[in-house]
């Protein structure tokens, strides 16, 4: 009789434990997060976004996949968003460089019940597309901050080098810069090609010697070749140069005084934080209720030197 009672109690305990097993398994399951952005992972900026996402995946036990067109291609990006949504991931992270073209695709994913977080471009429209929040910077405000800084430094005539007209984020950067600068600003439209950017800016600087400010809208794509053009202008000490985003060559230029500053939006955070937030949502049902501004951070000489030291320490 005693053995029967023990056996019954054991069975009852197993039943209780098994009843809790699905919840525990669900809690411990590995969430799957898909990124779809307009920036190829071979681009230096987007490599840093991808590095942040992969670091979060390793830290938090999340499966992450990064997808992007090989070049800036909004129709291809729309298709990638549709394909990602069809896989029903636990979270979808998207950049929105063209809200008009991508809105139906992002909304469709959100309407399926997939938690969406915006990243990088599109902070001003993410909420209207169904995203829970956005990690990035307000592009207009960032451009305005750069313009104000250049105006305070005494700049009078500027060139905003736009390497991707039609990319709403870049257009907003130039618009904000124009409003913040207050002086004469021309937008120089250039192809997305380093040598052509350098040559086009060099030609413009030679034709208008009164230009004393140059702003580039992306460090790796336009910033580095634009800096080469300024250096070869014959008056680099009279031209204040700045660029959005940072690379090692740009950080060295800022540290050495060849560039006034760089406008950093901290791409590592743009990769890391969405994964962290979506993991918390999947496992705990919690998520921040407002956007997270990862920029703008205007990087000066002291900060540039500190970052170069950190980069050197990370190398094997």
PDB file of C-alpha atoms in Angstrom:
ATOM      1  CA  UNK A   1       0.000   0.000   0.000  1.00  0.00           C
ATOM      2  CA  UNK A   2       2.833   2.312   0.931  1.00  0.00           C
ATOM      3  CA  UNK A   3       4.555   1.637  -2.416  1.00  0.00           C
ATOM      4  CA  UNK A   4       1.325   2.439  -4.273  1.00  0.00           C
ATOM      5  CA  UNK A   5       1.032   5.775  -2.453  1.00  0.00           C
ATOM      6  CA  UNK A   6       4.649   6.648  -3.307  1.00  0.00           C
ATOM      7  CA  UNK A   7       4.121   5.702  -6.949  1.00  0.00           C
ATOM      8  CA  UNK A   8       0.967   7.817  -7.158  1.00  0.00           C
ATOM      9  CA  UNK A   9       2.739  10.786  -5.612  1.00  0.00           C
ATOM     10  CA  UNK A  10       5.621  10.380  -8.048  1.00  0.00           C
ATOM     11  CA  UNK A  11       3.247  10.329 -11.007  1.00  0.00           C
ATOM     12  CA  UNK A  12       1.471  13.424  -9.706  1.00  0.00           C
ATOM     13  CA  UNK A  13       4.799  15.247  -9.307  1.00  0.00           C
ATOM     14  CA  UNK A  14       5.853  14.293 -12.843  1.00  0.00           C
ATOM     15  CA  UNK A  15       2.549  15.585 -14.156  1.00  0.00           C
ATOM     16  CA  UNK A  16       3.104  18.921 -12.447  1.00  0.00           C
ATOM     17  CA  UNK A  17       6.652  19.168 -13.765  1.00  0.00           C
ATOM     18  CA  UNK A  18       5.609  18.221 -17.269  1.00  0.00           C
ATOM     19  CA  UNK A  19       2.830  20.793 -17.171  1.00  0.00           C
ATOM     20  CA  UNK A  20       5.444  23.463 -16.598  1.00  0.00           C
ATOM     21  CA  UNK A  21       7.833  22.109 -19.230  1.00  0.00           C
ATOM     22  CA  UNK A  22       6.326  23.812 -22.311  1.00  0.00           C
ATOM     23  CA  UNK A  23       6.499  27.218 -20.641  1.00  0.00           C
ATOM     24  CA  UNK A  24      10.111  26.632 -19.635  1.00  0.00           C
ATOM     25  CA  UNK A  25      10.998  25.374 -23.098  1.00  0.00           C
ATOM     26  CA  UNK A  26       9.310  28.397 -24.663  1.00  0.00           C
ATOM     27  CA  UNK A  27      11.230  30.729 -22.344  1.00  0.00           C
ATOM     28  CA  UNK A  28      14.559  29.077 -23.163  1.00  0.00           C
ATOM     29  CA  UNK A  29      13.921  28.813 -26.914  1.00  0.00           C
ATOM     30  CA  UNK A  30      16.289  30.721 -29.159  1.00  0.00           C
ATOM     31  CA  UNK A  31      14.457  33.711 -30.700  1.00  0.00           C
ATOM     32  CA  UNK A  32      15.127  34.326 -34.394  1.00  0.00           C
ATOM     33  CA  UNK A  33      15.647  37.894 -35.577  1.00  0.00           C
ATOM     34  CA  UNK A  34      16.017  38.970 -39.211  1.00  0.00           C
ATOM     35  CA  UNK A  35      17.626  42.235 -40.345  1.00  0.00           C
ATOM     36  CA  UNK A  36      16.742  43.786 -43.689  1.00  0.00           C
ATOM     37  CA  UNK A  37      18.582  47.026 -44.417  1.00  0.00           C
ATOM     38  CA  UNK A  38      19.550  49.114 -47.424  1.00  0.00           C
ATOM     39  CA  UNK A  39      23.256  48.794 -46.594  1.00  0.00           C
ATOM     40  CA  UNK A  40      25.321  45.836 -47.760  1.00  0.00           C
ATOM     41  CA  UNK A  41      27.329  44.172 -44.996  1.00  0.00           C
ATOM     42  CA  UNK A  42      30.464  44.780 -47.085  1.00  0.00           C
ATOM     43  CA  UNK A  43      30.091  48.542 -46.457  1.00  0.00           C
ATOM     44  CA  UNK A  44      32.187  49.696 -43.489  1.00  0.00           C
ATOM     45  CA  UNK A  45      29.266  51.356 -41.711  1.00  0.00           C
ATOM     46  CA  UNK A  46      26.963  48.385 -42.124  1.00  0.00           C
ATOM     47  CA  UNK A  47      29.711  45.979 -41.127  1.00  0.00           C
ATOM     48  CA  UNK A  48      29.607  47.703 -37.763  1.00  0.00           C
ATOM     49  CA  UNK A  49      25.807  47.346 -37.586  1.00  0.00           C
ATOM     50  CA  UNK A  50      26.174  43.648 -38.389  1.00  0.00           C
ATOM     51  CA  UNK A  51      28.960  43.289 -35.814  1.00  0.00           C
ATOM     52  CA  UNK A  52      26.654  44.764 -33.170  1.00  0.00           C
ATOM     53  CA  UNK A  53      23.830  42.396 -34.124  1.00  0.00           C
ATOM     54  CA  UNK A  54      26.139  39.396 -34.008  1.00  0.00           C
ATOM     55  CA  UNK A  55      27.567  40.457 -30.648  1.00  0.00           C
ATOM     56  CA  UNK A  56      24.048  40.699 -29.211  1.00  0.00           C
ATOM     57  CA  UNK A  57      23.184  37.311 -30.704  1.00  0.00           C
ATOM     58  CA  UNK A  58      26.186  35.721 -28.973  1.00  0.00           C
ATOM     59  CA  UNK A  59      25.558  37.500 -25.673  1.00  0.00           C
ATOM     60  CA  UNK A  60      21.837  36.759 -25.537  1.00  0.00           C
ATOM     61  CA  UNK A  61      21.425  33.421 -27.308  1.00  0.00           C
ATOM     62  CA  UNK A  62      19.537  34.774 -30.320  1.00  0.00           C
ATOM     63  CA  UNK A  63      19.696  33.574 -33.936  1.00  0.00           C
ATOM     64  CA  UNK A  64      20.333  36.572 -36.200  1.00  0.00           C
ATOM     65  CA  UNK A  65      20.435  36.831 -39.994  1.00  0.00           C
ATOM     66  CA  UNK A  66      21.443  39.993 -41.853  1.00  0.00           C
ATOM     67  CA  UNK A  67      20.070  40.590 -45.351  1.00  0.00           C
ATOM     68  CA  UNK A  68      20.581  43.525 -47.722  1.00  0.00           C
ATOM     69  CA  UNK A  69      20.836  44.299 -51.447  1.00  0.00           C
ATOM     70  CA  UNK A  70      24.355  44.324 -52.876  1.00  0.00           C
ATOM     71  CA  UNK A  71      23.880  47.982 -53.793  1.00  0.00           C
ATOM     72  CA  UNK A  72      21.277  50.598 -52.862  1.00  0.00           C
ATOM     73  CA  UNK A  73      18.155  49.047 -54.380  1.00  0.00           C
ATOM     74  CA  UNK A  74      14.759  49.813 -52.843  1.00  0.00           C
ATOM     75  CA  UNK A  75      12.716  47.312 -54.932  1.00  0.00           C
ATOM     76  CA  UNK A  76      15.081  44.513 -53.940  1.00  0.00           C
ATOM     77  CA  UNK A  77      14.840  45.610 -50.337  1.00  0.00           C
ATOM     78  CA  UNK A  78      11.038  45.483 -50.521  1.00  0.00           C
ATOM     79  CA  UNK A  79      11.243  41.914 -51.789  1.00  0.00           C
ATOM     80  CA  UNK A  80      13.634  40.970 -48.972  1.00  0.00           C
ATOM     81  CA  UNK A  81      11.207  42.383 -46.403  1.00  0.00           C
ATOM     82  CA  UNK A  82       8.354  40.319 -47.878  1.00  0.00           C
ATOM     83  CA  UNK A  83      10.505  37.175 -47.862  1.00  0.00           C
ATOM     84  CA  UNK A  84      11.572  37.781 -44.271  1.00  0.00           C
ATOM     85  CA  UNK A  85       7.977  38.322 -43.138  1.00  0.00           C
ATOM     86  CA  UNK A  86       6.906  35.087 -44.831  1.00  0.00           C
ATOM     87  CA  UNK A  87       9.337  33.229 -42.561  1.00  0.00           C
ATOM     88  CA  UNK A  88       7.515  34.557 -39.462  1.00  0.00           C
ATOM     89  CA  UNK A  89      10.608  35.371 -37.376  1.00  0.00           C
ATOM     90  CA  UNK A  90      10.354  36.409 -33.727  1.00  0.00           C
ATOM     91  CA  UNK A  91      11.435  39.883 -34.763  1.00  0.00           C
ATOM     92  CA  UNK A  92      12.201  41.924 -37.862  1.00  0.00           C
ATOM     93  CA  UNK A  93      14.607  44.872 -37.973  1.00  0.00           C
ATOM     94  CA  UNK A  94      14.322  47.178 -40.989  1.00  0.00           C
ATOM     95  CA  UNK A  95      15.805  50.427 -42.213  1.00  0.00           C
ATOM     96  CA  UNK A  96      13.475  52.755 -44.125  1.00  0.00           C
ATOM     97  CA  UNK A  97      15.416  54.855 -46.654  1.00  0.00           C
ATOM     98  CA  UNK A  98      12.311  55.372 -48.809  1.00  0.00           C
ATOM     99  CA  UNK A  99       9.097  55.428 -46.796  1.00  0.00           C
ATOM    100  CA  UNK A 100       6.755  55.722 -49.790  1.00  0.00           C
ATOM    101  CA  UNK A 101       8.160  52.616 -51.450  1.00  0.00           C
ATOM    102  CA  UNK A 102       8.673  50.458 -48.359  1.00  0.00           C
ATOM    103  CA  UNK A 103       5.642  51.407 -46.250  1.00  0.00           C
ATOM    104  CA  UNK A 104       3.267  48.694 -47.585  1.00  0.00           C
ATOM    105  CA  UNK A 105       5.870  45.983 -47.032  1.00  0.00           C
ATOM    106  CA  UNK A 106       6.794  47.018 -43.497  1.00  0.00           C
ATOM    107  CA  UNK A 107       3.123  47.443 -42.539  1.00  0.00           C
ATOM    108  CA  UNK A 108       2.296  44.009 -43.971  1.00  0.00           C
ATOM    109  CA  UNK A 109       4.951  42.427 -41.758  1.00  0.00           C
ATOM    110  CA  UNK A 110       3.663  44.232 -38.681  1.00  0.00           C
ATOM    111  CA  UNK A 111       0.070  43.244 -39.552  1.00  0.00           C
ATOM    112  CA  UNK A 112       1.161  39.594 -39.413  1.00  0.00           C
ATOM    113  CA  UNK A 113       1.978  40.116 -35.752  1.00  0.00           C
ATOM    114  CA  UNK A 114       5.738  40.184 -36.292  1.00  0.00           C
ATOM    115  CA  UNK A 115       7.415  42.651 -33.901  1.00  0.00           C
ATOM    116  CA  UNK A 116       9.187  45.230 -36.078  1.00  0.00           C
ATOM    117  CA  UNK A 117      11.927  47.610 -34.988  1.00  0.00           C
ATOM    118  CA  UNK A 118      13.186  50.379 -37.270  1.00  0.00           C
ATOM    119  CA  UNK A 119      16.898  51.038 -37.508  1.00  0.00           C
ATOM    120  CA  UNK A 120      19.053  53.760 -39.038  1.00  0.00           C
ATOM    121  CA  UNK A 121      16.923  55.547 -41.669  1.00  0.00           C
ATOM    122  CA  UNK A 122      13.271  56.334 -41.019  1.00  0.00           C
ATOM    123  CA  UNK A 123      13.006  57.412 -37.387  1.00  0.00           C
ATOM    124  CA  UNK A 124      10.333  59.957 -38.331  1.00  0.00           C
ATOM    125  CA  UNK A 125       8.084  57.365 -40.030  1.00  0.00           C
ATOM    126  CA  UNK A 126       8.727  54.053 -38.243  1.00  0.00           C
ATOM    127  CA  UNK A 127       5.811  54.340 -35.829  1.00  0.00           C
ATOM    128  CA  UNK A 128       3.343  55.018 -38.658  1.00  0.00           C
ATOM    129  CA  UNK A 129       4.523  51.817 -40.365  1.00  0.00           C
ATOM    130  CA  UNK A 130       3.766  49.671 -37.330  1.00  0.00           C
ATOM    131  CA  UNK A 131       7.247  49.514 -35.822  1.00  0.00           C
ATOM    132  CA  UNK A 132       7.388  49.267 -32.050  1.00  0.00           C
ATOM    133  CA  UNK A 133      10.298  51.698 -31.887  1.00  0.00           C
ATOM    134  CA  UNK A 134      13.297  52.946 -33.814  1.00  0.00           C
ATOM    135  CA  UNK A 135      17.013  52.906 -33.038  1.00  0.00           C
ATOM    136  CA  UNK A 136      18.953  55.606 -34.871  1.00  0.00           C
ATOM    137  CA  UNK A 137      19.169  59.337 -35.231  1.00  0.00           C
ATOM    138  CA  UNK A 138      16.886  62.054 -36.496  1.00  0.00           C
ATOM    139  CA  UNK A 139      18.596  62.899 -39.768  1.00  0.00           C
ATOM    140  CA  UNK A 140      17.324  66.457 -40.071  1.00  0.00           C
ATOM    141  CA  UNK A 141      18.333  67.311 -36.497  1.00  0.00           C
ATOM    142  CA  UNK A 142      21.757  65.750 -37.039  1.00  0.00           C
ATOM    143  CA  UNK A 143      22.352  67.814 -40.170  1.00  0.00           C
ATOM    144  CA  UNK A 144      21.183  70.932 -38.374  1.00  0.00           C
ATOM    145  CA  UNK A 145      23.619  70.301 -35.509  1.00  0.00           C
ATOM    146  CA  UNK A 146      26.467  70.018 -38.031  1.00  0.00           C
ATOM    147  CA  UNK A 147      25.381  73.237 -39.735  1.00  0.00           C
ATOM    148  CA  UNK A 148      25.209  75.124 -36.468  1.00  0.00           C
ATOM    149  CA  UNK A 149      28.665  73.907 -35.463  1.00  0.00           C
ATOM    150  CA  UNK A 150      30.144  75.043 -38.789  1.00  0.00           C
ATOM    151  CA  UNK A 151      28.388  78.407 -38.546  1.00  0.00           C
ATOM    152  CA  UNK A 152      29.765  78.921 -35.036  1.00  0.00           C
ATOM    153  CA  UNK A 153      33.245  78.108 -36.363  1.00  0.00           C
ATOM    154  CA  UNK A 154      32.944  80.971 -38.845  1.00  0.00           C
ATOM    155  CA  UNK A 155      31.970  79.160 -42.039  1.00  0.00           C
ATOM    156  CA  UNK A 156      30.378  81.288 -44.763  1.00  0.00           C
ATOM    157  CA  UNK A 157      30.016  79.170 -47.906  1.00  0.00           C
ATOM    158  CA  UNK A 158      29.480  75.413 -47.840  1.00  0.00           C
ATOM    159  CA  UNK A 159      29.083  72.381 -50.038  1.00  0.00           C
ATOM    160  CA  UNK A 160      26.948  69.405 -48.961  1.00  0.00           C
ATOM    161  CA  UNK A 161      28.213  66.380 -50.915  1.00  0.00           C
ATOM    162  CA  UNK A 162      25.255  64.047 -51.543  1.00  0.00           C
ATOM    163  CA  UNK A 163      26.296  60.678 -52.974  1.00  0.00           C
ATOM    164  CA  UNK A 164      22.788  59.217 -53.097  1.00  0.00           C
ATOM    165  CA  UNK A 165      20.061  61.669 -54.066  1.00  0.00           C
ATOM    166  CA  UNK A 166      16.680  60.112 -53.342  1.00  0.00           C
ATOM    167  CA  UNK A 167      17.849  58.442 -50.148  1.00  0.00           C
ATOM    168  CA  UNK A 168      15.557  60.331 -47.793  1.00  0.00           C
ATOM    169  CA  UNK A 169      18.038  60.128 -44.914  1.00  0.00           C
ATOM    170  CA  UNK A 170      20.756  61.870 -46.919  1.00  0.00           C
ATOM    171  CA  UNK A 171      18.373  64.477 -48.291  1.00  0.00           C
ATOM    172  CA  UNK A 172      17.278  65.294 -44.731  1.00  0.00           C
ATOM    173  CA  UNK A 173      20.888  65.591 -43.591  1.00  0.00           C
ATOM    174  CA  UNK A 174      21.551  68.206 -46.258  1.00  0.00           C
ATOM    175  CA  UNK A 175      18.304  70.037 -45.493  1.00  0.00           C
ATOM    176  CA  UNK A 176      19.098  70.184 -41.785  1.00  0.00           C
ATOM    177  CA  UNK A 177      22.623  71.355 -42.552  1.00  0.00           C
ATOM    178  CA  UNK A 178      21.325  74.140 -44.800  1.00  0.00           C
ATOM    179  CA  UNK A 179      18.931  75.361 -42.105  1.00  0.00           C
ATOM    180  CA  UNK A 180      21.519  75.152 -39.335  1.00  0.00           C
ATOM    181  CA  UNK A 181      24.341  76.757 -41.309  1.00  0.00           C
ATOM    182  CA  UNK A 182      22.390  79.802 -42.389  1.00  0.00           C
ATOM    183  CA  UNK A 183      24.949  80.881 -44.977  1.00  0.00           C
ATOM    184  CA  UNK A 184      25.370  79.850 -48.591  1.00  0.00           C
ATOM    185  CA  UNK A 185      25.044  76.086 -49.135  1.00  0.00           C
ATOM    186  CA  UNK A 186      25.009  74.191 -52.408  1.00  0.00           C
ATOM    187  CA  UNK A 187      24.185  70.503 -52.709  1.00  0.00           C
ATOM    188  CA  UNK A 188      26.743  68.728 -54.881  1.00  0.00           C
ATOM    189  CA  UNK A 189      25.199  65.573 -56.318  1.00  0.00           C
ATOM    190  CA  UNK A 190      27.853  62.951 -57.043  1.00  0.00           C
ATOM    191  CA  UNK A 191      27.811  59.289 -58.092  1.00  0.00           C
ATOM    192  CA  UNK A 192      28.431  56.617 -55.475  1.00  0.00           C
ATOM    193  CA  UNK A 193      32.038  56.147 -56.565  1.00  0.00           C
ATOM    194  CA  UNK A 194      35.076  57.250 -54.563  1.00  0.00           C
ATOM    195  CA  UNK A 195      37.338  58.578 -57.351  1.00  0.00           C
ATOM    196  CA  UNK A 196      34.417  60.359 -59.036  1.00  0.00           C
ATOM    197  CA  UNK A 197      33.402  61.970 -55.744  1.00  0.00           C
ATOM    198  CA  UNK A 198      36.986  63.158 -55.177  1.00  0.00           C
ATOM    199  CA  UNK A 199      37.285  64.549 -58.692  1.00  0.00           C
ATOM    200  CA  UNK A 200      33.871  66.254 -58.691  1.00  0.00           C
ATOM    201  CA  UNK A 201      34.543  67.990 -55.384  1.00  0.00           C
ATOM    202  CA  UNK A 202      38.075  68.950 -56.420  1.00  0.00           C
ATOM    203  CA  UNK A 203      36.677  70.582 -59.543  1.00  0.00           C
ATOM    204  CA  UNK A 204      34.096  72.498 -57.515  1.00  0.00           C
ATOM    205  CA  UNK A 205      36.647  73.695 -54.966  1.00  0.00           C
ATOM    206  CA  UNK A 206      38.920  74.904 -57.771  1.00  0.00           C
ATOM    207  CA  UNK A 207      36.068  76.788 -59.414  1.00  0.00           C
ATOM    208  CA  UNK A 208      34.875  78.499 -56.207  1.00  0.00           C
ATOM    209  CA  UNK A 209      37.716  79.488 -53.904  1.00  0.00           C
ATOM    210  CA  UNK A 210      35.296  81.097 -51.459  1.00  0.00           C
ATOM    211  CA  UNK A 211      34.020  77.666 -50.351  1.00  0.00           C
ATOM    212  CA  UNK A 212      35.240  77.248 -46.793  1.00  0.00           C
ATOM    213  CA  UNK A 213      33.092  74.333 -45.526  1.00  0.00           C
ATOM    214  CA  UNK A 214      32.597  70.815 -46.900  1.00  0.00           C
ATOM    215  CA  UNK A 215      30.147  68.306 -45.434  1.00  0.00           C
ATOM    216  CA  UNK A 216      30.073  64.699 -46.633  1.00  0.00           C
ATOM    217  CA  UNK A 217      27.127  62.427 -45.808  1.00  0.00           C
ATOM    218  CA  UNK A 218      28.871  59.090 -45.320  1.00  0.00           C
ATOM    219  CA  UNK A 219      32.422  58.468 -44.111  1.00  0.00           C
ATOM    220  CA  UNK A 220      33.423  55.420 -46.139  1.00  0.00           C
ATOM    221  CA  UNK A 221      31.553  56.283 -49.331  1.00  0.00           C
ATOM    222  CA  UNK A 222      31.984  60.040 -49.620  1.00  0.00           C
ATOM    223  CA  UNK A 223      33.901  61.244 -46.569  1.00  0.00           C
ATOM    224  CA  UNK A 224      37.283  59.748 -47.360  1.00  0.00           C
ATOM    225  CA  UNK A 225      37.398  60.803 -51.051  1.00  0.00           C
ATOM    226  CA  UNK A 226      36.021  64.251 -50.137  1.00  0.00           C
ATOM    227  CA  UNK A 227      38.807  64.641 -47.580  1.00  0.00           C
ATOM    228  CA  UNK A 228      41.322  63.783 -50.314  1.00  0.00           C
ATOM    229  CA  UNK A 229      39.864  66.557 -52.480  1.00  0.00           C
ATOM    230  CA  UNK A 230      40.130  69.064 -49.627  1.00  0.00           C
ATOM    231  CA  UNK A 231      43.753  68.036 -48.966  1.00  0.00           C
ATOM    232  CA  UNK A 232      44.613  68.535 -52.651  1.00  0.00           C
ATOM    233  CA  UNK A 233      42.798  71.880 -52.932  1.00  0.00           C
ATOM    234  CA  UNK A 234      45.823  73.977 -52.049  1.00  0.00           C
ATOM    235  CA  UNK A 235      43.966  75.489 -49.093  1.00  0.00           C
ATOM    236  CA  UNK A 236      43.138  72.643 -46.684  1.00  0.00           C
ATOM    237  CA  UNK A 237      43.854  74.917 -43.711  1.00  0.00           C
ATOM    238  CA  UNK A 238      41.064  77.265 -44.873  1.00  0.00           C
ATOM    239  CA  UNK A 239      38.396  74.613 -45.521  1.00  0.00           C
ATOM    240  CA  UNK A 240      36.550  73.146 -42.557  1.00  0.00           C
ATOM    241  CA  UNK A 241      35.660  69.545 -43.298  1.00  0.00           C
ATOM    242  CA  UNK A 242      33.217  67.203 -41.553  1.00  0.00           C
ATOM    243  CA  UNK A 243      31.407  64.011 -42.423  1.00  0.00           C
ATOM    244  CA  UNK A 244      28.619  61.842 -41.153  1.00  0.00           C
ATOM    245  CA  UNK A 245      29.762  58.526 -39.685  1.00  0.00           C
ATOM    246  CA  UNK A 246      33.250  57.379 -38.770  1.00  0.00           C
ATOM    247  CA  UNK A 247      35.991  55.186 -40.188  1.00  0.00           C
ATOM    248  CA  UNK A 248      39.568  54.828 -39.011  1.00  0.00           C
ATOM    249  CA  UNK A 249      40.893  57.250 -41.673  1.00  0.00           C
ATOM    250  CA  UNK A 250      38.241  59.809 -40.685  1.00  0.00           C
ATOM    251  CA  UNK A 251      39.000  59.378 -36.979  1.00  0.00           C
ATOM    252  CA  UNK A 252      42.698  59.913 -37.705  1.00  0.00           C
ATOM    253  CA  UNK A 253      41.855  63.059 -39.676  1.00  0.00           C
ATOM    254  CA  UNK A 254      39.792  64.414 -36.780  1.00  0.00           C
ATOM    255  CA  UNK A 255      42.484  63.485 -34.250  1.00  0.00           C
ATOM    256  CA  UNK A 256      45.125  65.266 -36.343  1.00  0.00           C
ATOM    257  CA  UNK A 257      43.026  68.358 -37.043  1.00  0.00           C
ATOM    258  CA  UNK A 258      42.542  67.681 -40.768  1.00  0.00           C
ATOM    259  CA  UNK A 259      38.796  67.341 -40.152  1.00  0.00           C
ATOM    260  CA  UNK A 260      36.746  69.470 -37.788  1.00  0.00           C
ATOM    261  CA  UNK A 261      34.528  66.661 -36.516  1.00  0.00           C
ATOM    262  CA  UNK A 262      32.564  63.563 -37.496  1.00  0.00           C
ATOM    263  CA  UNK A 263      28.863  62.999 -36.829  1.00  0.00           C
ATOM    264  CA  UNK A 264      28.535  59.538 -35.334  1.00  0.00           C
ATOM    265  CA  UNK A 265      25.259  57.639 -34.982  1.00  0.00           C
ATOM    266  CA  UNK A 266      26.935  54.646 -33.307  1.00  0.00           C
ATOM    267  CA  UNK A 267      26.132  51.843 -35.772  1.00  0.00           C
ATOM    268  CA  UNK A 268      27.206  49.142 -33.307  1.00  0.00           C
ATOM    269  CA  UNK A 269      24.277  50.169 -31.091  1.00  0.00           C
ATOM    270  CA  UNK A 270      21.962  50.101 -34.110  1.00  0.00           C
ATOM    271  CA  UNK A 271      22.808  46.436 -34.500  1.00  0.00           C
ATOM    272  CA  UNK A 272      22.990  45.443 -30.849  1.00  0.00           C
ATOM    273  CA  UNK A 273      19.985  47.150 -29.276  1.00  0.00           C
ATOM    274  CA  UNK A 274      17.239  45.861 -31.627  1.00  0.00           C
ATOM    275  CA  UNK A 275      18.373  42.282 -30.988  1.00  0.00           C
ATOM    276  CA  UNK A 276      18.416  42.906 -27.251  1.00  0.00           C
ATOM    277  CA  UNK A 277      14.952  44.490 -27.290  1.00  0.00           C
ATOM    278  CA  UNK A 278      13.424  41.742 -29.423  1.00  0.00           C
ATOM    279  CA  UNK A 279      14.955  39.039 -27.213  1.00  0.00           C
ATOM    280  CA  UNK A 280      13.410  40.716 -24.157  1.00  0.00           C
ATOM    281  CA  UNK A 281      10.062  40.912 -25.922  1.00  0.00           C
ATOM    282  CA  UNK A 282      10.159  37.225 -26.881  1.00  0.00           C
ATOM    283  CA  UNK A 283      11.257  36.031 -23.446  1.00  0.00           C
ATOM    284  CA  UNK A 284       9.792  38.535 -21.003  1.00  0.00           C
ATOM    285  CA  UNK A 285       7.093  40.353 -22.958  1.00  0.00           C
ATOM    286  CA  UNK A 286       8.710  43.754 -22.342  1.00  0.00           C
ATOM    287  CA  UNK A 287      10.129  46.356 -24.712  1.00  0.00           C
ATOM    288  CA  UNK A 288      10.926  50.098 -24.509  1.00  0.00           C
ATOM    289  CA  UNK A 289       8.007  52.335 -25.402  1.00  0.00           C
ATOM    290  CA  UNK A 290       9.944  55.078 -27.172  1.00  0.00           C
ATOM    291  CA  UNK A 291      12.633  55.486 -29.804  1.00  0.00           C
ATOM    292  CA  UNK A 292      16.292  55.222 -28.865  1.00  0.00           C
ATOM    293  CA  UNK A 293      18.546  57.948 -30.263  1.00  0.00           C
ATOM    294  CA  UNK A 294      21.976  56.513 -30.972  1.00  0.00           C
ATOM    295  CA  UNK A 295      23.097  59.874 -32.420  1.00  0.00           C
ATOM    296  CA  UNK A 296      24.102  62.411 -33.347  1.00  0.00           C
ATOM    297  CA  UNK A 297      27.374  62.440 -31.457  1.00  0.00           C
ATOM    298  CA  UNK A 298      29.787  65.061 -32.768  1.00  0.00           C
ATOM    299  CA  UNK A 299      33.209  63.462 -32.432  1.00  0.00           C
ATOM    300  CA  UNK A 300      36.082  65.879 -31.855  1.00  0.00           C
ATOM    301  CA  UNK A 301      39.829  65.327 -31.601  1.00  0.00           C
ATOM    302  CA  UNK A 302      39.943  63.950 -28.048  1.00  0.00           C
ATOM    303  CA  UNK A 303      37.106  61.495 -28.612  1.00  0.00           C
ATOM    304  CA  UNK A 304      38.649  60.432 -31.952  1.00  0.00           C
ATOM    305  CA  UNK A 305      41.960  59.590 -30.264  1.00  0.00           C
ATOM    306  CA  UNK A 306      40.159  57.548 -27.593  1.00  0.00           C
ATOM    307  CA  UNK A 307      38.257  55.573 -30.209  1.00  0.00           C
ATOM    308  CA  UNK A 308      41.387  54.854 -32.208  1.00  0.00           C
ATOM    309  CA  UNK A 309      42.956  53.413 -29.067  1.00  0.00           C
ATOM    310  CA  UNK A 310      39.924  51.154 -28.496  1.00  0.00           C
ATOM    311  CA  UNK A 311      40.067  49.982 -32.101  1.00  0.00           C
ATOM    312  CA  UNK A 312      43.742  49.126 -31.739  1.00  0.00           C
ATOM    313  CA  UNK A 313      43.007  47.157 -28.535  1.00  0.00           C
ATOM    314  CA  UNK A 314      40.353  45.048 -30.306  1.00  0.00           C
ATOM    315  CA  UNK A 315      42.807  43.855 -32.907  1.00  0.00           C
ATOM    316  CA  UNK A 316      44.412  40.443 -32.254  1.00  0.00           C
TER     317      UNK A 316
END
